[in-house]
Coordinates of C-alpha atoms and ligand atoms in Angstrom, one line a residue:
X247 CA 95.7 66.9 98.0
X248 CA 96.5 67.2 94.2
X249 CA 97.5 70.2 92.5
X250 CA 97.2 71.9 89.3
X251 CA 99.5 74.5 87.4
X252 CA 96.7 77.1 86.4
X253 CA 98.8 77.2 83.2
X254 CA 98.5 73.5 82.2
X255 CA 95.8 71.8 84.7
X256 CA 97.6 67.9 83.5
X257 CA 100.8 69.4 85.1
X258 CA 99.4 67.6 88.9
X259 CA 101.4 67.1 91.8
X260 CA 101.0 66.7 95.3
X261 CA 100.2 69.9 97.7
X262 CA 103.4 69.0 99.5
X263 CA 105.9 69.1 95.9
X264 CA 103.7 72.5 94.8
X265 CA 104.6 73.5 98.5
X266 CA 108.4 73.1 97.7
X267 CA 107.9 74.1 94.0
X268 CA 106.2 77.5 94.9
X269 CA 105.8 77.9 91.3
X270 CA 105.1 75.6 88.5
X271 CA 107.7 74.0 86.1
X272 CA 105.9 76.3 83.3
X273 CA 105.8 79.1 85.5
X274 CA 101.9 78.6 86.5
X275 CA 100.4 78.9 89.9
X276 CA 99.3 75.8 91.8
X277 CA 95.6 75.3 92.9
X278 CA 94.0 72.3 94.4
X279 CA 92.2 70.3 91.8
X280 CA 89.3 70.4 93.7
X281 CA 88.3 71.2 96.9
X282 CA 86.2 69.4 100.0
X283 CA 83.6 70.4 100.6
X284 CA 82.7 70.3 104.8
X285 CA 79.2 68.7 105.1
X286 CA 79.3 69.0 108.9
X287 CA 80.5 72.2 109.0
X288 CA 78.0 73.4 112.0
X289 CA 79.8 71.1 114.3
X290 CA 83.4 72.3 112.8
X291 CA 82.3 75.5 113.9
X292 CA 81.6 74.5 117.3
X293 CA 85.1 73.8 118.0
X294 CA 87.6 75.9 119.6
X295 CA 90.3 77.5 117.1
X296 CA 93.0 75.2 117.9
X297 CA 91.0 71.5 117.4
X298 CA 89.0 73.1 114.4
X299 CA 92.1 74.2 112.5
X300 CA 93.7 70.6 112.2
X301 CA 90.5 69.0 111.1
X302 CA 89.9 71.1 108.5
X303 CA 93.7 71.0 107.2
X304 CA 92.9 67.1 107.7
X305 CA 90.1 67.1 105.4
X306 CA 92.6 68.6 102.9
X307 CA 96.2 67.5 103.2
X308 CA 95.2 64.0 105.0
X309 CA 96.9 61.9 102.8
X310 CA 99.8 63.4 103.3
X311 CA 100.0 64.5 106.7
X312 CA 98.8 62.3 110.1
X313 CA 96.1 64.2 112.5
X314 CA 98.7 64.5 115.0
X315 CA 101.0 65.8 112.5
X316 CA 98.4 68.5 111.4
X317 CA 97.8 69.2 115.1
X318 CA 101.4 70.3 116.3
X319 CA 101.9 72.2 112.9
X320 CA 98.7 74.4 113.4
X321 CA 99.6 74.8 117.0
X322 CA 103.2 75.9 116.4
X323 CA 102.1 78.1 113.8
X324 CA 99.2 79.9 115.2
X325 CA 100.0 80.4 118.4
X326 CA 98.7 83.5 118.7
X327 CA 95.1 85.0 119.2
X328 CA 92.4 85.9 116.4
X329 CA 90.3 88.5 118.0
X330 CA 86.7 89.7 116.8
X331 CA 86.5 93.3 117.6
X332 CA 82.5 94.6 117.8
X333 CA 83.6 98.1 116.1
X334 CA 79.7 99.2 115.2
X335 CA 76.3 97.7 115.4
X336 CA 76.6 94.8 113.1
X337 CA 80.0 95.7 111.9
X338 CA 83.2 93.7 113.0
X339 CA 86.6 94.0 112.9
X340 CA 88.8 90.6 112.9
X341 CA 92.4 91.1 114.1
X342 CA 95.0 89.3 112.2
X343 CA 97.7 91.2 113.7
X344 CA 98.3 89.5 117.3
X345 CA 101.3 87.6 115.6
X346 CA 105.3 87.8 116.0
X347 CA 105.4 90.5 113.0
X348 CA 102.1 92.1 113.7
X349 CA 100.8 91.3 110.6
X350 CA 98.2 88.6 109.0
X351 CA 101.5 87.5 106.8
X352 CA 102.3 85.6 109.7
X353 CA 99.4 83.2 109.5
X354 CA 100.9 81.8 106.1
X355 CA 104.5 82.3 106.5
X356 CA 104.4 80.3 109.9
X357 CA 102.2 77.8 108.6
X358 CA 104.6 77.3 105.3
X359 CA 107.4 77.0 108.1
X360 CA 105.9 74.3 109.9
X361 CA 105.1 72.6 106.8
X362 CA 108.8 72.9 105.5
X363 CA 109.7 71.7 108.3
X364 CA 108.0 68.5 108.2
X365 CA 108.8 67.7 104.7
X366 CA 112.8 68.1 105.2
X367 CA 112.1 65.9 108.0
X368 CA 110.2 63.3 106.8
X369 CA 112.2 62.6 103.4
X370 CA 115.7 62.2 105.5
X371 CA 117.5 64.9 103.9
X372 CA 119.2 67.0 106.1
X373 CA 120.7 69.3 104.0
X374 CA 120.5 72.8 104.9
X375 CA 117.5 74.8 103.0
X376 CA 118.0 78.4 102.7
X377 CA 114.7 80.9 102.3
X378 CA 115.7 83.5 99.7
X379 CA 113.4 86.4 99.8
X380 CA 112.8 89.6 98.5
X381 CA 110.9 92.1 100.4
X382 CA 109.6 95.7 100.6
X383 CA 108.7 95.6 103.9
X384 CA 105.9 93.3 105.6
X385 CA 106.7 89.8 104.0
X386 CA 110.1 89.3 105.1
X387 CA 108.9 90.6 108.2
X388 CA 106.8 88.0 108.4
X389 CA 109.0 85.3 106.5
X390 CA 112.3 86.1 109.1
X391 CA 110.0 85.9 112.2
X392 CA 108.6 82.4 110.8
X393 CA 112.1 80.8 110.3
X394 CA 113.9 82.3 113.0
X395 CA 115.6 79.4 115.0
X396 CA 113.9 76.8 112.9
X397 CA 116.7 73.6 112.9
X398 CA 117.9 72.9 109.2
X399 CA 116.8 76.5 107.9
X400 CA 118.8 79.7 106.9
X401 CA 116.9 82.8 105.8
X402 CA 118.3 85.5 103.6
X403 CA 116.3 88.8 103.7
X404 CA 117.0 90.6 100.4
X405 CA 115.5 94.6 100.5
X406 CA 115.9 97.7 99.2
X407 CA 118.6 99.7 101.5
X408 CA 116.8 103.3 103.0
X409 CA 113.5 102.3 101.4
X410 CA 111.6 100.4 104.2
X411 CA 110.5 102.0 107.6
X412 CA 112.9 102.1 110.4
X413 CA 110.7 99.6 112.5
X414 CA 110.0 97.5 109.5
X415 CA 113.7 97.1 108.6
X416 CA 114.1 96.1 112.6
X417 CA 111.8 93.3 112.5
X418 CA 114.2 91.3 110.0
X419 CA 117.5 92.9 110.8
X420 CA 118.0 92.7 114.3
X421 CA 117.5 89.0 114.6
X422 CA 120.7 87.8 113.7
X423 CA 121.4 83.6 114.0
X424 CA 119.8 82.1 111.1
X425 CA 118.4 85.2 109.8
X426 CA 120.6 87.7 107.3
X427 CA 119.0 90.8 106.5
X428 CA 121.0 92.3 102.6
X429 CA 120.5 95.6 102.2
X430 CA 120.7 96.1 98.8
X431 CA 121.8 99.3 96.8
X432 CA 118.8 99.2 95.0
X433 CA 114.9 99.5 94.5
X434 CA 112.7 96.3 95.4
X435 CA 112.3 95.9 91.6
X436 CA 116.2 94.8 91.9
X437 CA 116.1 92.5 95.0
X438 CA 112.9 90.7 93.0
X439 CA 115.4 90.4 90.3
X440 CA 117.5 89.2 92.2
X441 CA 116.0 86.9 93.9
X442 CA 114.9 85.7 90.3
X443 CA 118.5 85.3 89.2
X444 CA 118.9 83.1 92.4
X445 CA 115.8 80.6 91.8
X446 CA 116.4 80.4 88.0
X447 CA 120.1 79.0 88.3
X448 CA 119.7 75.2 88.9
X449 CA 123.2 74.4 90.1
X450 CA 122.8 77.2 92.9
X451 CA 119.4 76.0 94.0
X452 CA 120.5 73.0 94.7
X453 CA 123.6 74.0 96.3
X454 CA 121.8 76.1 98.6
X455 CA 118.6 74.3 99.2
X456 CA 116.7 77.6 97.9
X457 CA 113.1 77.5 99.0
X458 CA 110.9 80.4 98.0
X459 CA 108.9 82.0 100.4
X460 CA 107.3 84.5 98.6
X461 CA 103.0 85.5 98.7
X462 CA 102.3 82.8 96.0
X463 CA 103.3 79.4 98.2
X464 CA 100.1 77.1 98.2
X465 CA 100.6 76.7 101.7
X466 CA 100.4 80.3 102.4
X467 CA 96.3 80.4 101.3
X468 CA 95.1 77.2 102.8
X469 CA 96.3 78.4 106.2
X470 CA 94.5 81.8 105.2
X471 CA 91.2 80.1 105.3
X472 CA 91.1 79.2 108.4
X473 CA 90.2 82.5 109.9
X474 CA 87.1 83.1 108.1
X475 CA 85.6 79.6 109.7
X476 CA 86.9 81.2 112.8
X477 CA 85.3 84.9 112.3
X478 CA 81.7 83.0 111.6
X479 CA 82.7 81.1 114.3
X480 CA 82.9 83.6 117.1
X481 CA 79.9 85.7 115.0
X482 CA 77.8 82.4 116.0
X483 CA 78.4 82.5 119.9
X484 CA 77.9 86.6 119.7
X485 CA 74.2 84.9 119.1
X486 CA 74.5 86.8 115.5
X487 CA 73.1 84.3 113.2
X488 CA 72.6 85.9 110.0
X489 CA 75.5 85.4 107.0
X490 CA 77.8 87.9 107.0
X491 CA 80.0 90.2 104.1
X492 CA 83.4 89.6 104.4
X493 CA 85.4 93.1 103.8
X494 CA 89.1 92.2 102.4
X495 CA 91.9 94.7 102.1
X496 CA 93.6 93.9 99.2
X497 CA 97.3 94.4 96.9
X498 CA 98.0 90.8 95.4
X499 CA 94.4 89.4 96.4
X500 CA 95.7 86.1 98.4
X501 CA 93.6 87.1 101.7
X502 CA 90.3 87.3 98.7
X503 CA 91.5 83.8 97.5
X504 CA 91.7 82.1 100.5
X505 CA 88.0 83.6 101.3
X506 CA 86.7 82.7 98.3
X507 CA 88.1 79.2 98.7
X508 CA 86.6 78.7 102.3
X509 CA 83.1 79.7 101.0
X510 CA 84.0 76.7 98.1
X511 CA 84.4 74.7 101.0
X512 CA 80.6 75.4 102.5
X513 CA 81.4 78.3 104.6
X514 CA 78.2 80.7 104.0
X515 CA 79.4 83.8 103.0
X516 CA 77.2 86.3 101.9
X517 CA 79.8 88.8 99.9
X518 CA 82.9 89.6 99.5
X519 CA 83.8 93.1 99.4
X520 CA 87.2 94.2 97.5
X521 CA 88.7 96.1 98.9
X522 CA 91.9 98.2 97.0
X523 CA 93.5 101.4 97.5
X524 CA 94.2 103.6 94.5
X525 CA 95.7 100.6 92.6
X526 CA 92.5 100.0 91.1
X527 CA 93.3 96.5 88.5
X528 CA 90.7 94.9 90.1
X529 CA 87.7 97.2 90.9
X530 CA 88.2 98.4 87.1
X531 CA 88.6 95.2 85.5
X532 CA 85.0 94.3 87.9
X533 CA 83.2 97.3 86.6
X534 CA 84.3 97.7 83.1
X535 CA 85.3 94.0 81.9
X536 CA 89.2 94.3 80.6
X537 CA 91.8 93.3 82.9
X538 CA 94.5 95.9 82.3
X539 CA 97.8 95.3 84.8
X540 CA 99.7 98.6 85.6
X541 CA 102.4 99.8 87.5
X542 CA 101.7 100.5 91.1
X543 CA 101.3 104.1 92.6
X544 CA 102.5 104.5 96.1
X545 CA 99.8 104.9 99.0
X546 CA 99.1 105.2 102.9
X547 CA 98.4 101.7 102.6
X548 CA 101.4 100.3 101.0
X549 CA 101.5 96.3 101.5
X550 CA 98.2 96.9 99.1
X551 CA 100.3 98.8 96.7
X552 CA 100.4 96.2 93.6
X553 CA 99.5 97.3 90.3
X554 CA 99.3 93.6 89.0
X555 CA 97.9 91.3 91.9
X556 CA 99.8 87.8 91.5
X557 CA 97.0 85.8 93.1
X558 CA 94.0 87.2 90.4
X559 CA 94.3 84.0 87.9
X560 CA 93.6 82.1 91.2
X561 CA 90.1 84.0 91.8
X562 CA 89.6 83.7 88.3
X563 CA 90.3 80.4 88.5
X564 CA 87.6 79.7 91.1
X565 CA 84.9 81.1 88.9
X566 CA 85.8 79.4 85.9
X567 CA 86.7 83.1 84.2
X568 CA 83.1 83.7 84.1
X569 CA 83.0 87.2 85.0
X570 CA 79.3 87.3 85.3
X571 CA 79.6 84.9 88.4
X572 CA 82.7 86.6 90.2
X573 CA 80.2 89.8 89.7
X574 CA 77.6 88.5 91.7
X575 CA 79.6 86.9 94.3
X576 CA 81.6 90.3 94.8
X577 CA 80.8 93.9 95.7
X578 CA 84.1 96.0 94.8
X579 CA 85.1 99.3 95.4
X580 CA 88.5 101.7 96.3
X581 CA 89.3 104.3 98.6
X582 CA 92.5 107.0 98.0
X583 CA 94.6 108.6 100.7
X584 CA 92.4 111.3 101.4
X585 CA 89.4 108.9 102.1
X586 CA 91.8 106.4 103.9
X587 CA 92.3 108.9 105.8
X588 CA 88.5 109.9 106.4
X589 CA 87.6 106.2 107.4
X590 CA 90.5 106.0 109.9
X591 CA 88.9 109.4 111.5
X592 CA 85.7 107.6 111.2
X593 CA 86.9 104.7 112.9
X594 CA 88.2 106.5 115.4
X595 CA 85.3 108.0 116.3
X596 CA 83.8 104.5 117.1
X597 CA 86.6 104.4 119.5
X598 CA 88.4 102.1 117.2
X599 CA 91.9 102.5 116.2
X600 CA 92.8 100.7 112.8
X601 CA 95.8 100.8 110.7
X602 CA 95.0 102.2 107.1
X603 CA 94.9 98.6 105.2
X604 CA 91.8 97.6 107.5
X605 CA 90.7 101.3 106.9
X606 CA 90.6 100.9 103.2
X607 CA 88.3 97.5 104.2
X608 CA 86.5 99.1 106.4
X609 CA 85.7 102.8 104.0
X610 CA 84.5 100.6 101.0
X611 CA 82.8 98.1 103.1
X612 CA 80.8 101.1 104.4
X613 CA 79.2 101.9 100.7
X614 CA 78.7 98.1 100.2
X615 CA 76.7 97.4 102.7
X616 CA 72.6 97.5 103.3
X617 CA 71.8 98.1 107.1
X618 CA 70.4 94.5 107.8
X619 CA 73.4 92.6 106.9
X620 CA 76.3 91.9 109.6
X621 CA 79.9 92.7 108.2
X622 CA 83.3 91.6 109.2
X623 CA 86.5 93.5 108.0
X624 CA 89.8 92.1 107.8
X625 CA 92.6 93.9 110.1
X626 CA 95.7 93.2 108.3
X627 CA 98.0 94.8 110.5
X628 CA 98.6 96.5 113.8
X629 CA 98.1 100.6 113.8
X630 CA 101.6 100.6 115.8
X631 CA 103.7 99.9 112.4
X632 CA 101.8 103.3 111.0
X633 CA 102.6 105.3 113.8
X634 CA 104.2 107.8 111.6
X635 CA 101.1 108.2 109.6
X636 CA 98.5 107.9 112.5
X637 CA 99.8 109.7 115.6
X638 CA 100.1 113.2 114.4
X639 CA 96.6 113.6 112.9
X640 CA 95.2 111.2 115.4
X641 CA 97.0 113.4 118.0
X642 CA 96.9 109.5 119.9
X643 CA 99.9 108.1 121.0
X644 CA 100.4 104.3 120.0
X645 CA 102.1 102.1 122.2
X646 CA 104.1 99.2 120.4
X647 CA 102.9 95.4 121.3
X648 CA 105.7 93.7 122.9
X649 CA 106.5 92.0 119.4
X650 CA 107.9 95.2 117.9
X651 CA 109.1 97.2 120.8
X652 CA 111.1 94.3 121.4
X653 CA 112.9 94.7 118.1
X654 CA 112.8 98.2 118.2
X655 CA 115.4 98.0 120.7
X656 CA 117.6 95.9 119.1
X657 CA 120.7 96.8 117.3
X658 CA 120.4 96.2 113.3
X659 CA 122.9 93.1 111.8
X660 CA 123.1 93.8 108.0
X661 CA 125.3 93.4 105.6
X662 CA 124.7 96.0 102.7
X663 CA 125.4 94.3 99.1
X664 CA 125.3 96.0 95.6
X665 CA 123.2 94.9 93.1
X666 CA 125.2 92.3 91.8
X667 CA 123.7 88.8 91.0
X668 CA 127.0 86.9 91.0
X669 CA 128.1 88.8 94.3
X670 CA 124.9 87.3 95.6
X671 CA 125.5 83.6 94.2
X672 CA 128.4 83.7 95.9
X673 CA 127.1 84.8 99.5
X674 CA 124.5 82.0 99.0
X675 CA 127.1 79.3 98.4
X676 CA 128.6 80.0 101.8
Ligands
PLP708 C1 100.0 91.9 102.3 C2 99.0 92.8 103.0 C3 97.7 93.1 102.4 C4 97.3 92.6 101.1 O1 97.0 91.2 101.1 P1 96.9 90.4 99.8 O2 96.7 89.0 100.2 O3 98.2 90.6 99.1 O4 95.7 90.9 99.0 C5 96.9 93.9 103.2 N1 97.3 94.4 104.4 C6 98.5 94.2 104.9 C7 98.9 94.8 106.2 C8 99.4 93.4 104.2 O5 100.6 93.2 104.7

């Protein structure tokens, strides 16, 4: 598959070099050149999850990867169920959260794994590659669960010390192995910068084999798509025919992307909704035409909590910047704490308990929505990492899956570091 920096589109290189890149020499995102589009898509979707999910990779990455090869990477990777959830009549909710970090992150970051994987393999260097990333709670989550064990790989967890939740610090720092969780004395801002330092010095990079992991990897959004043919999918043998709205929680609007790029492929799609919290970039820049960027204000649901989403030139990108067009094939809206709040009562009144990303999805989608049309929303995570939020109020008690009460028990390996960028070099070159 060929690749294009968004910034200069005669900068093109192969998906698996914009894989290893993560970012473009001139500091653009990569995006396919162009994308397939699946003429016999009915039959795709009469396949089971774990036969359709190489095909459709195949029609994209086949010159680079075998079937076989496709087959034992998307098996490795999503080895974990995608549920549809009937939550209302003609409203569904599609669980991304049966994963290892009980989060959707896990689709991409295990995918991006496997393909790492390969490609150290396959070019017979065996150097050691180290994953270098900064997180503020749910990507290195998701990142350290992915790489865990993985032969050839080190992962170094960089986050700000006392400013994650207790369980979310536990799902990186109680690994141990090839995992290292650095707390460091610092805001998130700092560990970015940080990590920044790290990538940007050439010597060090290739001393240590950095690889970026971070929300912006190609590899992350094409395994994305694949559970939006799966949602339709399992719509079809509910014997619910009719094209449904696709309701997206969003912060740095990958999930939206990868949406938007499955519809690009054929899959009939009849809306997205947009769904933000009180970062509102997006929604405004929909109903009033400037794109202003801000700073992010905290909220309840706060892996949405981005003030200047990284994967917007992408959408953009999609629709040629013709704002007209991403209007039409959008509905948009927000919710704030207090109406997160409302539409996780509401919810649970249906007898469904959500966490309050797929609230926000599900609270817009609500005022998007005419009473013919089937909707899915997206459940980003498991209501178990929001206990502290949800029980009280809820006055529920929420049992842990067995992937986080396992860590939960777990004694914490970290090392706390200051924010020093040549104290960090130094850790990376061993
Ligand atoms: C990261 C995340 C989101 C936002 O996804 P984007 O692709 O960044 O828009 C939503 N919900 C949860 C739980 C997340 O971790």
């Amino acid at each position: 598959m060929i690749c294009q920096s968004l910034k200069d589109p005669s900068h093109q290189v192969l998906f698996s070099e914009a894989v290893r890149r993560n970012l473009a020499p001139d500091g653009g995102l990569y995006m396919p050149s162009s994308l397939p589009v699946l003429e016999d898509l009915d039959q795709l979707l009469e396949l089971p999850w774990v036969l359709r999910n190489p095909e459709i990779l195949f029609r994209l990455l086949g010159e680079e990867f075998s079937r076989v090869e496709l087959e034992s990477m998307t098996a490795e990777a999503f080895n974990f169920p995608v549920t549809l959830v009937k939550v209302a009549e003609r409203v569904w909710a599609l669980e991304l959260f049966h994963g290892p970090s009980a989060a959707f992150k896990d689709f991409g970051a295990r995918f991006l794994a496997q393909v790492l994987y390969l490609l150290r393999w396959k070019t017979g260097d065996h150097r050691a590659l180290t994953v270098l990333t900064a997180t503020s709670g749910d990507t290195g989550a998701a990142v350290a669960r992915a790489f865990w064990n993985l032969p050839g790989f080190k992962v170094v967890v960089l986050y700000p010390e006392g400013r994650v939740s207790p369980l979310q610090e536990k799902q990186f720092a109680t690994l141990g192995g090839n995992v290292r969780a650095l707390a460091v004395q610092g805001n998130f801002d700092d560990c970015q910068a940080l990590a920044k330092g790290c990538f940007n010095d050439p010597l060090l990079s290739a001393a240590a084999g950095l690889v970026s992991a971070n929300s912006i990897n190609l590899a992350r959004l094409l395994a994305q798509t694949l559970y939006y043919f799966e949602a339709v999918a399992q719509l079809r043998r509910t014997e619910m025919r009719d094209t449904p709205v696709f309701a997206v929680p969003s912060g740095n609007f990958g999930n939206l992307c990868a949406g938007l790029m499955a519809q690009k492929m054929g899959l009939k799609v009849k809306a997205f909704v947009a769904a933000t919290n009180a970062n509102r970039t997006v929604p405004d820049y929909l109903d009033q035409g400037t794109y202003r960027p801000r700073p992010s204000v905290p909220t309840l649901s706060n892996a949405m909590d981005v003030g200047d989403p990284s994967n917007w030139p992408r959408i953009e990108h999609l629709f040629e910047g013709n704002l007209a067009e991403l209007r039409a094939a959008l509905r948009w809206g927000s919710l704030d704490d207090k109406e997160t709040r409302a539409a996780l009562w509401e919810l649970q009144g249906l007898g469904y308990l959500a966490d309050p990303h797929a609230a926000v999805a599900y609270g817009v989608l609500r005022s998007k929505l005419s009473l013919s049309e089937p909707a899915v929303f997206l459940g980003t995570a498991h209501a178990a990492k929001f206990r502290d939020v949800l029980e009280g109020p809820m006055g529920t008690k929420i049992l842990l899956p067995p992937s986080l009460a396992e860590v939960d028990g777990k004694p914490l390996q970290r090392e706390t570091i200051l924010k020093d960028l040549n104290g960090l070099k130094a850790i990376l070159r061993g």
